[in-house]
Amino acid sequence: MWTGVFPAVTTKFTADDRLDHAEMERCYGLQMEAGCDGIIVCGSLGEGPMLSSDEKIEVLKTAQKVAGSKPVLLTVNEPGTREAASIARRAAKEGANGLMVVPSPIYHTDPQETVGALRAVAEAGDLPVMIYSNRLAYRVDVTVDLMEELASDKRFVAIKESSDDIRRSTEIINRLGDRYDLFTGVDNLAFEALSVGAIGWVAGLVTAFPRETVAIYQLMKKGRREEALKIYRWFRPLLDLDVSTYLVQNIKLAEVLAIDTNDRVRMPRRPLSGERRKAVEKIVKDALAVRPQLPAF
């Protein structure tokens, strides 16, 4: 059902901390122009937990305006299942193409609680669901056993695999075949995941470097592995910025330097400063100085 590069887009704010829809339209448009295949809004990178329910729906509508016929997914990352079900119902009413569902980021559910919560959200929204499995960030592991338990519900269509263990991708395919659309959700494991069977990439640094991200995916899809690997090796220091407590600030600073936007974030986050900012600026500027020419694909 879903395949390709789905940016986990950032949320843009004005100087007085309101949603900046005009800037989001511009930035999301760059993703579509580069050939991305969908958009995911209000995730971790999109500062979803810092947004009100109304703001999430507003961001969804802005992304829909830009994406046209391509799918737009709303991330459900509310702490309680009642609230998660509520935003899922609202997303369905507003025409979302699907949901990316995170187990509660506050309460660390046990396996049956995890299954129950995911089922409740899927039932409330009655939309296709991408299960977000990220045991490192959220301390809840949606294991292959749980994926198999959920497989009887056809609303669960995809997995964002972010366990940080590349073996998990093969385990999912060995156990479940093509039952789920398998996406990698870890930027600096993307080449490896695509090599072993992932058919999609929920990407972070794509927001600053959309054409390079799409090029890697398309080249891998066409079997042009060495060309993809060359770009990936150049990209790797940038992709490492996604795997950090400061991923939002890191990637928004990369956007400043690569696509001429701002790096405003919502408190308690603050834009990078001091030595940390200098270090990230150096990584991005060094990469920009030797930016590769992309092959035709």
Coordinates of C-alpha atoms in Angstrom, one line a residue:
M1 CA 0.0 0.0 0.0
W2 CA 2.8 2.4 1.0
T3 CA 6.3 2.5 -0.4
G4 CA 9.1 5.0 -1.0
V5 CA 10.4 8.0 0.9
F6 CA 8.0 9.5 3.5
P7 CA 9.5 12.6 5.2
A8 CA 8.8 13.0 8.9
V9 CA 8.5 16.7 8.4
T10 CA 9.3 19.5 10.8
T11 CA 6.7 21.9 12.2
K12 CA 7.5 25.5 11.4
F13 CA 6.8 28.3 14.0
T14 CA 6.6 32.1 13.8
A15 CA 8.7 34.3 16.0
D16 CA 5.7 34.5 18.4
D17 CA 5.3 30.7 18.6
R18 CA 2.4 30.2 16.3
L19 CA 2.2 27.8 13.4
D20 CA 3.9 29.2 10.3
H21 CA 1.7 27.6 7.6
A22 CA 3.3 29.6 4.7
E23 CA 6.8 28.3 5.6
M24 CA 5.5 24.8 6.1
E25 CA 4.0 24.9 2.6
R26 CA 7.3 26.1 1.1
C27 CA 9.3 23.4 2.9
Y28 CA 6.9 20.6 2.3
G29 CA 6.8 21.6 -1.4
L30 CA 10.5 21.0 -1.6
Q31 CA 9.9 17.4 -0.5
M32 CA 7.2 16.9 -3.2
E33 CA 9.3 18.5 -5.9
A34 CA 12.2 16.1 -5.1
G35 CA 10.0 13.1 -5.6
C36 CA 9.1 12.1 -2.1
D37 CA 6.2 9.6 -1.9
G38 CA 4.2 10.9 1.1
I39 CA 4.4 13.0 4.2
I40 CA 4.2 12.2 7.9
V41 CA 3.3 15.1 10.2
C42 CA 3.5 15.7 13.9
G43 CA 5.9 12.9 14.7
S44 CA 8.9 13.2 17.0
L45 CA 10.8 15.4 14.5
G46 CA 7.5 17.4 14.0
E47 CA 7.4 18.1 17.7
G48 CA 4.0 16.4 17.9
P49 CA 3.9 16.1 21.7
M50 CA 4.4 19.9 21.9
L51 CA 1.4 20.6 19.7
S52 CA -2.3 20.8 20.7
S53 CA -4.8 18.6 19.0
D54 CA -6.1 21.6 17.0
E55 CA -2.6 22.5 15.9
K56 CA -2.0 18.9 14.8
I57 CA -5.1 19.0 12.6
E58 CA -4.0 22.4 11.2
V59 CA -0.6 20.9 10.2
L60 CA -2.3 17.9 8.7
K61 CA -4.4 20.2 6.5
T62 CA -1.3 22.2 5.4
A63 CA 0.5 19.0 4.4
Q64 CA -2.6 17.8 2.5
K65 CA -2.7 21.0 0.6
V66 CA 0.9 20.4 -0.6
A67 CA 0.9 16.7 -1.1
G68 CA -2.0 16.5 -3.6
S69 CA -2.7 12.9 -4.3
K70 CA 0.2 11.5 -2.3
P71 CA -0.6 10.1 1.2
V72 CA -0.4 12.2 4.3
L73 CA -0.2 10.4 7.7
L74 CA -0.9 12.0 11.1
T75 CA 1.3 10.7 14.0
V76 CA -0.7 9.6 17.0
N77 CA 1.6 10.0 20.0
E78 CA -0.7 11.0 22.8
P79 CA 0.1 9.7 26.3
G80 CA -3.4 8.2 26.9
T81 CA -5.4 5.9 24.7
R82 CA -8.5 7.9 25.1
E83 CA -6.8 11.0 23.7
A84 CA -5.0 8.9 21.0
A85 CA -8.4 7.6 19.9
S86 CA -9.9 11.1 19.8
I87 CA -7.2 12.5 17.6
A88 CA -7.4 9.4 15.3
R89 CA -11.1 10.1 14.8
R90 CA -10.5 13.7 14.1
A91 CA -7.8 12.8 11.5
A92 CA -10.2 10.5 9.8
K93 CA -12.8 13.2 9.5
E94 CA -10.2 15.6 8.0
G95 CA -9.3 13.1 5.3
A96 CA -6.0 11.8 6.6
N97 CA -4.7 8.9 4.5
G98 CA -3.5 7.0 7.5
L99 CA -2.0 7.2 11.0
M100 CA 1.5 6.5 12.3
V101 CA 0.8 5.3 15.9
V102 CA 3.3 5.4 18.7
P103 CA 2.7 3.5 21.9
S104 CA 2.2 5.9 24.9
P105 CA 5.4 7.9 25.2
I106 CA 4.7 8.5 28.9
Y107 CA 3.5 5.1 30.3
H108 CA 5.6 2.2 29.2
T109 CA 3.1 -0.4 28.3
D110 CA 3.5 -4.2 28.7
P111 CA 2.9 -6.3 25.6
Q112 CA -0.8 -6.8 26.0
E113 CA -1.3 -3.2 27.0
T114 CA 0.6 -2.2 23.8
V115 CA -1.6 -4.4 21.6
G116 CA -4.8 -3.2 23.3
A117 CA -3.8 0.5 22.8
L118 CA -2.9 0.0 19.2
R119 CA -6.1 -1.8 18.5
A120 CA -8.2 0.9 20.2
V121 CA -6.6 3.7 18.1
A122 CA -7.0 1.7 14.8
E123 CA -10.6 1.0 15.6
A124 CA -11.3 4.7 16.5
G125 CA -9.7 6.1 13.3
D126 CA -10.6 3.2 11.0
L127 CA -7.7 4.2 8.8
P128 CA -4.6 2.4 7.6
V129 CA -2.0 2.3 10.4
M130 CA 1.8 2.4 10.4
I131 CA 3.0 0.9 13.7
Y132 CA 5.9 2.9 15.0
S133 CA 8.3 0.5 16.8
N134 CA 11.0 2.4 18.6
R135 CA 12.1 0.7 21.8
L136 CA 15.0 3.1 22.4
A137 CA 13.1 6.4 22.3
Y138 CA 9.8 5.2 23.8
R139 CA 11.0 2.2 25.8
V140 CA 8.2 0.0 24.4
D141 CA 9.2 -2.7 22.0
V142 CA 6.6 -3.7 19.4
T143 CA 8.2 -7.0 18.8
V144 CA 7.7 -9.4 15.9
D145 CA 5.4 -11.5 18.1
L146 CA 3.2 -8.4 18.7
M147 CA 3.2 -7.6 15.0
E148 CA 2.1 -11.2 14.3
E149 CA -0.7 -10.8 16.9
L150 CA -1.9 -7.6 15.2
A151 CA -1.7 -9.0 11.7
S152 CA -5.3 -10.2 11.8
D153 CA -6.5 -6.6 11.7
K154 CA -6.2 -5.4 8.1
R155 CA -6.0 -1.8 9.3
F156 CA -2.4 -2.4 10.4
V157 CA -0.6 -2.1 7.1
A158 CA 3.0 -0.9 7.7
I159 CA 5.8 -0.9 10.2
K160 CA 8.2 1.9 10.9
E161 CA 11.1 -0.2 12.2
S162 CA 13.3 1.8 14.5
S163 CA 14.6 -0.8 16.9
D164 CA 18.2 0.1 15.9
D165 CA 18.9 -3.6 15.3
I166 CA 19.1 -4.3 11.6
R167 CA 18.4 -7.9 12.2
R168 CA 14.9 -7.0 13.1
S169 CA 14.0 -6.2 9.5
T170 CA 14.9 -9.7 8.3
E171 CA 13.1 -11.2 11.3
I172 CA 9.9 -9.4 10.3
I173 CA 10.2 -10.6 6.7
N174 CA 11.0 -14.1 7.6
R175 CA 8.1 -14.3 10.0
L176 CA 5.5 -12.3 8.2
G177 CA 6.6 -12.1 4.5
D178 CA 5.0 -9.1 2.9
R179 CA 2.1 -8.8 5.3
Y180 CA 3.3 -5.3 6.3
D181 CA 4.9 -2.6 4.3
L182 CA 8.3 -2.4 6.0
F183 CA 9.8 1.0 6.4
T184 CA 13.1 1.9 8.0
G185 CA 12.9 4.7 10.6
V186 CA 16.6 5.1 11.4
D187 CA 18.3 7.4 9.0
N188 CA 21.8 6.0 9.5
L189 CA 20.6 2.5 8.9
A190 CA 18.6 3.2 5.8
F191 CA 21.0 1.8 3.2
E192 CA 21.3 -1.4 5.3
A193 CA 17.5 -1.7 5.8
L194 CA 16.8 -1.2 2.1
S195 CA 19.5 -3.8 1.3
V196 CA 17.6 -6.5 3.3
G197 CA 14.1 -5.8 2.1
A198 CA 12.6 -2.6 3.5
I199 CA 10.4 -1.0 0.8
G200 CA 10.2 2.5 2.4
W201 CA 12.1 5.1 4.4
V202 CA 10.5 7.4 7.0
A203 CA 13.3 9.9 6.8
G204 CA 14.5 12.8 8.9
L205 CA 17.4 14.5 7.1
V206 CA 15.3 14.4 4.0
T207 CA 13.8 17.7 5.2
A208 CA 17.1 19.4 4.5
F209 CA 18.4 17.1 1.8
P210 CA 15.4 15.8 -0.1
R211 CA 17.0 15.1 -3.5
E212 CA 19.8 13.0 -2.0
T213 CA 17.4 11.0 0.1
V214 CA 15.2 10.2 -2.9
A215 CA 18.2 9.4 -5.0
I216 CA 19.5 6.8 -2.6
Y217 CA 16.0 5.1 -2.4
Q218 CA 15.5 5.2 -6.2
L219 CA 18.9 3.9 -7.0
M220 CA 18.5 1.0 -4.5
K221 CA 15.1 0.2 -6.0
K222 CA 16.7 0.0 -9.5
G223 CA 19.5 -2.2 -8.2
R224 CA 22.2 0.5 -8.7
R225 CA 23.7 -0.3 -5.3
E226 CA 27.2 1.1 -5.7
E227 CA 25.8 4.5 -6.9
A228 CA 23.5 4.6 -3.9
L229 CA 26.3 3.6 -1.5
K230 CA 28.5 6.4 -2.7
I231 CA 25.8 9.0 -1.9
Y232 CA 25.0 7.2 1.4
R233 CA 28.7 7.4 2.5
W234 CA 28.7 11.1 1.8
F235 CA 25.4 11.5 3.6
R236 CA 26.3 9.4 6.7
P237 CA 27.7 12.2 9.0
L238 CA 24.5 14.1 8.3
L239 CA 22.3 11.1 8.9
D240 CA 23.9 10.6 12.3
L241 CA 22.3 13.9 13.4
D242 CA 18.9 12.1 13.4
V243 CA 20.1 9.7 16.1
S244 CA 20.3 12.1 19.0
T245 CA 18.4 13.6 21.9
Y246 CA 18.8 16.9 19.9
L247 CA 17.5 15.5 16.6
V248 CA 14.9 18.2 16.3
Q249 CA 17.3 21.1 16.8
N250 CA 20.0 19.3 14.7
I251 CA 17.8 18.8 11.7
K252 CA 16.2 22.2 11.9
L253 CA 19.7 23.7 11.9
A254 CA 20.5 21.6 8.9
E255 CA 17.4 23.0 7.2
V256 CA 18.6 26.6 8.0
L257 CA 21.9 25.9 6.1
A258 CA 20.5 23.8 3.3
I259 CA 17.1 25.2 2.5
D260 CA 17.3 28.7 4.0
T261 CA 14.6 28.4 6.7
N262 CA 14.5 29.0 10.4
D263 CA 15.3 26.7 13.4
R264 CA 12.6 27.9 15.8
V265 CA 11.5 25.1 18.1
R266 CA 8.8 25.0 20.8
M267 CA 9.9 25.2 24.5
P268 CA 11.3 23.5 26.5
R269 CA 13.5 22.9 23.5
R270 CA 15.8 25.8 22.4
P271 CA 17.8 26.2 19.2
L272 CA 21.3 24.8 19.4
S273 CA 23.9 27.2 20.8
G274 CA 27.5 27.4 21.7
E275 CA 29.9 24.5 20.9
R276 CA 27.0 22.1 20.1
R277 CA 25.8 24.5 17.4
K278 CA 29.3 25.0 16.0
A279 CA 29.8 21.2 15.8
V280 CA 26.5 20.7 13.9
E281 CA 27.2 23.6 11.6
K282 CA 30.6 22.2 10.7
I283 CA 29.1 18.8 9.8
V284 CA 26.5 20.4 7.6
K285 CA 28.8 22.9 5.9
D286 CA 31.5 20.3 5.3
A287 CA 28.9 18.1 3.6
L288 CA 27.6 21.0 1.5
A289 CA 31.1 21.8 0.4
V290 CA 31.4 18.4 -1.3
R291 CA 27.8 17.8 -2.1
P292 CA 27.7 15.0 -4.8
Q293 CA 26.3 15.4 -8.2
L294 CA 23.3 13.0 -8.4
P295 CA 23.0 10.5 -11.2
A296 CA 19.9 10.3 -13.4
F297 CA 17.5 7.6 -12.2

